[in-house]
């Protein structure tokens, strides 16, 4: 994995935004895989600012988000779909018919997961996947477990994962759903390019395990070692000692 360490989270966010906008300029109908969480917020802010500065045209860009909460609708402010609308889609002008998202309120969740896999395949696969990492090493909602799912699936969320998402539900952990839908590890590893971003010292141990540890279902991000060209962008706080 290629590792780059930035002075701070804003420098990282700016560099990644420039890379993504460069990729859009080269390939206007690029298929992006996108994360939610606190980590990508400076990245989305940089994308908004740089899109305006460079007049980037997002009208042909297609997107697939990593995950969504079960039981939460797109119009619920706590949903990842609403987060993306606030952080990116509304500001840069992603055509909503080009937005791929898991529907956490689908009547048949297994069918919804299969639909998502087919939609990604029909779009030609994900060209560039941006990922965050949980403090426990999760990717999307692929939590540490005795086994992982290859494809998009329904997942139970750990208490720590629910706590880190409480801000979306007015700070109330009890309001955070205990299940999600998530791309699986193979869905993620099929992306042609993968960029993982991590900032802050609470991520250092997970980053260390991801980079240096054995590939283990106990630290799902370690599977990124199997990707032929995964890129890891860190700020100084998230950097393990020898990275
Ligand atoms: C969340 C999301 C992940 C995200 C991770 C880290 O639960 N499902 O996709 O990468 O946790 O979140 P944060 O960036 O807020 O630390």
Short mmCIF file of C-alpha atoms and ligand atoms in Angstrom, two decimals:
data_model
loop_
_atom_site.label_atom_id
_atom_site.label_comp_id
_atom_site.label_asym_id
_atom_site.label_seq_id
_atom_site.Cartn_x
_atom_site.Cartn_y
_atom_site.Cartn_z
CA UNK A 1 0.00 0.00 0.00
CA UNK A 2 1.23 3.49 -0.79
CA UNK A 3 1.21 5.70 2.30
CA UNK A 4 1.34 9.50 2.31
CA UNK A 5 1.37 11.48 5.56
CA UNK A 6 0.06 15.06 5.55
CA UNK A 7 0.71 17.85 8.01
CA UNK A 8 -2.96 17.98 8.99
CA UNK A 9 -6.46 16.87 8.01
CA UNK A 10 -7.10 19.94 5.85
CA UNK A 11 -3.95 19.41 3.77
CA UNK A 12 -4.98 15.77 3.25
CA UNK A 13 -8.52 16.80 2.28
CA UNK A 14 -7.29 19.37 -0.22
CA UNK A 15 -4.91 16.92 -1.91
CA UNK A 16 -7.57 14.21 -2.18
CA UNK A 17 -10.13 16.69 -3.56
CA UNK A 18 -7.61 17.80 -6.21
CA UNK A 19 -6.95 14.15 -7.14
CA UNK A 20 -10.66 13.33 -7.40
CA UNK A 21 -11.45 16.42 -9.47
CA UNK A 22 -8.51 15.56 -11.71
CA UNK A 23 -9.96 12.07 -12.16
CA UNK A 24 -13.36 13.59 -13.06
CA UNK A 25 -11.71 15.90 -15.59
CA UNK A 26 -10.03 12.90 -17.26
CA UNK A 27 -13.11 10.67 -17.03
CA UNK A 28 -16.35 12.73 -16.76
CA UNK A 29 -18.56 9.66 -16.26
CA UNK A 30 -16.32 8.18 -13.54
CA UNK A 31 -17.96 5.89 -10.97
CA UNK A 32 -17.06 6.98 -7.43
CA UNK A 33 -17.49 4.97 -4.24
CA UNK A 34 -18.02 7.30 -1.29
CA UNK A 35 -17.87 7.16 2.51
CA UNK A 36 -19.64 8.99 5.31
CA UNK A 37 -18.47 9.79 8.85
CA UNK A 38 -16.57 12.72 10.34
CA UNK A 39 -13.27 11.99 8.58
CA UNK A 40 -14.49 12.79 5.04
CA UNK A 41 -16.13 16.08 6.00
CA UNK A 42 -13.03 18.24 5.28
CA UNK A 43 -12.66 16.31 2.00
CA UNK A 44 -16.25 17.11 1.01
CA UNK A 45 -15.69 20.75 2.00
CA UNK A 46 -12.58 20.84 -0.21
CA UNK A 47 -14.51 19.19 -3.06
CA UNK A 48 -17.21 21.86 -2.80
CA UNK A 49 -14.68 24.70 -2.79
CA UNK A 50 -12.48 23.29 -5.55
CA UNK A 51 -15.49 22.37 -7.70
CA UNK A 52 -16.47 26.01 -7.65
CA UNK A 53 -12.90 27.24 -8.23
CA UNK A 54 -12.32 24.85 -11.16
CA UNK A 55 -15.92 24.85 -12.45
CA UNK A 56 -15.89 21.05 -12.44
CA UNK A 57 -18.87 19.46 -14.16
CA UNK A 58 -20.32 16.63 -12.07
CA UNK A 59 -23.34 16.03 -14.31
CA UNK A 60 -22.06 12.70 -15.66
CA UNK A 61 -20.38 11.44 -12.46
CA UNK A 62 -21.97 8.34 -10.92
CA UNK A 63 -21.73 7.52 -7.23
CA UNK A 64 -22.28 4.56 -4.93
CA UNK A 65 -22.10 5.02 -1.18
CA UNK A 66 -20.62 2.35 1.01
CA UNK A 67 -23.42 1.86 3.47
CA UNK A 68 -26.70 2.99 5.04
CA UNK A 69 -28.63 2.40 8.25
CA UNK A 70 -31.45 -0.15 8.32
CA UNK A 71 -34.85 1.38 8.97
CA UNK A 72 -33.81 4.91 8.09
CA UNK A 73 -35.26 6.56 4.99
CA UNK A 74 -33.46 8.84 2.55
CA UNK A 75 -35.45 11.82 3.86
CA UNK A 76 -34.48 11.16 7.50
CA UNK A 77 -31.77 13.68 8.49
CA UNK A 78 -29.86 10.84 10.24
CA UNK A 79 -29.52 8.82 7.05
CA UNK A 80 -26.25 8.63 5.16
CA UNK A 81 -28.24 9.59 2.06
CA UNK A 82 -29.21 12.90 3.75
CA UNK A 83 -25.59 13.39 4.91
CA UNK A 84 -24.39 13.07 1.30
CA UNK A 85 -27.03 15.49 0.11
CA UNK A 86 -25.80 18.05 2.67
CA UNK A 87 -22.08 17.41 2.22
CA UNK A 88 -21.78 16.92 -1.52
CA UNK A 89 -24.59 16.10 -3.90
CA UNK A 90 -26.54 19.33 -3.48
CA UNK A 91 -23.52 21.63 -3.68
CA UNK A 92 -21.65 20.14 -6.65
CA UNK A 93 -24.64 19.14 -8.76
CA UNK A 94 -24.49 15.35 -8.91
CA UNK A 95 -27.41 14.25 -11.11
CA UNK A 96 -29.64 12.42 -8.66
CA UNK A 97 -30.39 9.68 -11.21
CA UNK A 98 -26.65 8.94 -11.09
CA UNK A 99 -26.66 8.46 -7.31
CA UNK A 100 -26.51 4.84 -6.17
CA UNK A 101 -27.61 4.28 -2.58
CA UNK A 102 -28.75 1.44 -0.39
CA UNK A 103 -32.34 1.85 0.79
CA UNK A 104 -32.42 1.08 4.51
CA UNK A 105 -36.22 0.99 4.42
CA UNK A 106 -36.53 -1.52 1.61
CA UNK A 107 -39.17 -4.14 2.42
CA UNK A 108 -36.87 -6.97 1.35
CA UNK A 109 -33.36 -6.09 2.56
CA UNK A 110 -31.70 -9.15 1.02
CA UNK A 111 -33.16 -8.22 -2.36
CA UNK A 112 -32.01 -4.64 -1.84
CA UNK A 113 -28.43 -5.84 -1.28
CA UNK A 114 -28.59 -7.94 -4.47
CA UNK A 115 -30.01 -4.97 -6.39
CA UNK A 116 -27.06 -2.84 -5.24
CA UNK A 117 -24.48 -5.37 -6.41
CA UNK A 118 -26.20 -5.55 -9.80
CA UNK A 119 -26.34 -1.74 -10.05
CA UNK A 120 -22.60 -1.45 -9.38
CA UNK A 121 -21.87 -4.11 -11.98
CA UNK A 122 -24.21 -2.47 -14.51
CA UNK A 123 -22.35 0.84 -14.00
CA UNK A 124 -19.14 -0.93 -15.02
CA UNK A 125 -17.79 -1.24 -11.46
CA UNK A 126 -16.35 1.43 -9.19
CA UNK A 127 -13.41 3.36 -10.63
CA UNK A 128 -12.35 5.19 -7.48
CA UNK A 129 -13.40 4.17 -3.99
CA UNK A 130 -12.75 6.53 -1.07
CA UNK A 131 -12.87 4.89 2.36
CA UNK A 132 -12.70 5.88 6.00
CA UNK A 133 -11.77 3.45 8.77
CA UNK A 134 -13.42 2.81 12.12
CA UNK A 135 -11.34 2.89 15.31
CA UNK A 136 -11.96 -0.88 15.47
CA UNK A 137 -10.69 -1.35 11.91
CA UNK A 138 -14.10 -1.55 10.25
CA UNK A 139 -14.68 -0.50 6.67
CA UNK A 140 -18.20 0.60 5.80
CA UNK A 141 -20.21 -1.58 8.17
CA UNK A 142 -17.89 -4.56 7.83
CA UNK A 143 -17.29 -4.98 11.54
CA UNK A 144 -14.58 -7.21 13.10
CA UNK A 145 -16.01 -10.74 13.22
CA UNK A 146 -15.05 -14.41 12.89
CA UNK A 147 -16.02 -14.11 9.23
CA UNK A 148 -16.70 -11.34 6.73
CA UNK A 149 -19.20 -11.02 3.88
CA UNK A 150 -17.90 -10.75 0.35
CA UNK A 151 -20.90 -8.90 -1.08
CA UNK A 152 -23.38 -6.24 -0.01
CA UNK A 153 -25.17 -7.48 3.09
CA UNK A 154 -27.11 -6.65 6.25
CA UNK A 155 -24.78 -6.01 9.20
CA UNK A 156 -25.11 -5.66 12.98
CA UNK A 157 -23.32 -2.58 14.32
CA UNK A 158 -20.98 -2.61 17.29
CA UNK A 159 -21.72 -0.34 20.24
CA UNK A 160 -18.66 1.81 19.42
CA UNK A 161 -19.78 2.22 15.83
CA UNK A 162 -23.23 3.31 16.96
CA UNK A 163 -21.67 5.78 19.43
CA UNK A 164 -19.47 7.30 16.71
CA UNK A 165 -22.58 7.87 14.60
CA UNK A 166 -24.66 9.47 17.39
CA UNK A 167 -24.10 12.99 16.04
CA UNK A 168 -26.38 12.13 13.11
CA UNK A 169 -29.16 11.36 15.59
CA UNK A 170 -28.97 14.48 17.79
CA UNK A 171 -26.24 12.92 19.93
CA UNK A 172 -28.56 10.14 21.08
CA UNK A 173 -26.83 6.74 20.78
CA UNK A 174 -30.12 5.00 21.50
CA UNK A 175 -31.48 6.58 18.34
CA UNK A 176 -28.76 5.04 16.14
CA UNK A 177 -30.03 1.91 14.38
CA UNK A 178 -28.28 -1.30 15.41
CA UNK A 179 -28.15 -2.63 11.87
CA UNK A 180 -26.89 -1.36 8.56
CA UNK A 181 -26.53 -2.39 4.94
CA UNK A 182 -22.98 -2.34 3.62
CA UNK A 183 -20.90 -3.19 0.62
CA UNK A 184 -18.88 -6.32 1.37
CA UNK A 185 -15.11 -6.66 1.28
CA UNK A 186 -15.12 -8.09 -2.25
CA UNK A 187 -17.41 -5.29 -3.45
CA UNK A 188 -14.84 -2.82 -2.09
CA UNK A 189 -11.76 -4.69 -3.33
CA UNK A 190 -13.20 -4.86 -6.85
CA UNK A 191 -12.83 -1.06 -7.18
CA UNK A 192 -10.08 -0.18 -9.64
CA UNK A 193 -8.58 2.41 -7.27
CA UNK A 194 -8.97 2.56 -3.51
CA UNK A 195 -8.00 5.51 -1.32
CA UNK A 196 -8.36 5.16 2.46
CA UNK A 197 -8.21 8.28 4.61
CA UNK A 198 -7.62 8.37 8.36
CA UNK A 199 -7.05 11.32 10.66
CA UNK A 200 -6.63 11.69 14.41
CA UNK A 201 -4.84 9.60 17.01
CA UNK A 202 -7.90 7.45 17.75
CA UNK A 203 -7.29 5.79 14.37
CA UNK A 204 -3.55 5.07 14.81
CA UNK A 205 -3.94 1.52 16.16
CA UNK A 206 -6.40 0.55 13.42
CA UNK A 207 -4.13 2.05 10.76
CA UNK A 208 -1.15 0.18 12.17
CA UNK A 209 -3.05 -3.12 12.06
CA UNK A 210 -4.29 -2.41 8.55
CA UNK A 211 -0.80 -1.67 7.23
CA UNK A 212 1.41 -4.03 9.21
CA UNK A 213 -0.75 -6.70 10.77
CA UNK A 214 -1.83 -10.01 9.32
CA UNK A 215 -4.89 -10.02 7.09
CA UNK A 216 -7.63 -10.87 9.53
CA UNK A 217 -11.40 -10.67 9.74
CA UNK A 218 -10.78 -9.17 13.21
CA UNK A 219 -9.54 -6.04 11.44
CA UNK A 220 -11.49 -5.81 8.18
CA UNK A 221 -9.36 -2.95 6.79
CA UNK A 222 -6.38 -5.35 6.72
CA UNK A 223 -7.99 -6.92 3.61
CA UNK A 224 -6.98 -3.79 1.70
CA UNK A 225 -3.49 -5.32 1.64
CA UNK A 226 -4.95 -7.59 -1.06
CA UNK A 227 -5.76 -4.67 -3.35
CA UNK A 228 -3.13 -4.21 -6.07
CA UNK A 229 -2.92 -0.43 -5.67
CA UNK A 230 -4.50 0.79 -2.42
CA UNK A 231 -3.48 4.29 -1.36
CA UNK A 232 -3.51 5.39 2.28
CA UNK A 233 -3.62 9.08 3.19
CA UNK A 234 -2.97 9.96 6.84
CA UNK A 235 -2.50 13.04 8.94
CA UNK A 236 0.41 13.06 11.39
CA UNK A 237 -1.83 12.13 14.32
CA UNK A 238 -3.06 8.90 12.67
CA UNK A 239 0.41 7.87 11.54
CA UNK A 240 1.80 4.71 13.18
CA UNK A 241 5.35 5.01 14.53
CA UNK A 242 7.24 3.48 11.62
CA UNK A 243 4.96 4.53 8.72
C1 LIG B 1 -18.91 4.81 10.22
C2 LIG B 1 -19.11 4.47 8.72
C3 LIG B 1 -17.80 4.16 8.06
C4 LIG B 1 -16.79 5.21 8.50
C5 LIG B 1 -16.43 4.97 9.92
C6 LIG B 1 -15.52 6.03 10.54
O1 LIG B 1 -19.66 4.01 11.04
N1 LIG B 1 -20.06 3.42 8.49
O2 LIG B 1 -17.95 4.13 6.66
O3 LIG B 1 -15.62 5.13 7.73
O4 LIG B 1 -17.58 4.74 10.71
O5 LIG B 1 -16.21 7.16 10.92
P1 LIG B 1 -15.49 8.49 11.34
O6 LIG B 1 -14.83 9.02 10.11
O7 LIG B 1 -16.57 9.39 11.84
O8 LIG B 1 -14.49 8.13 12.38
#
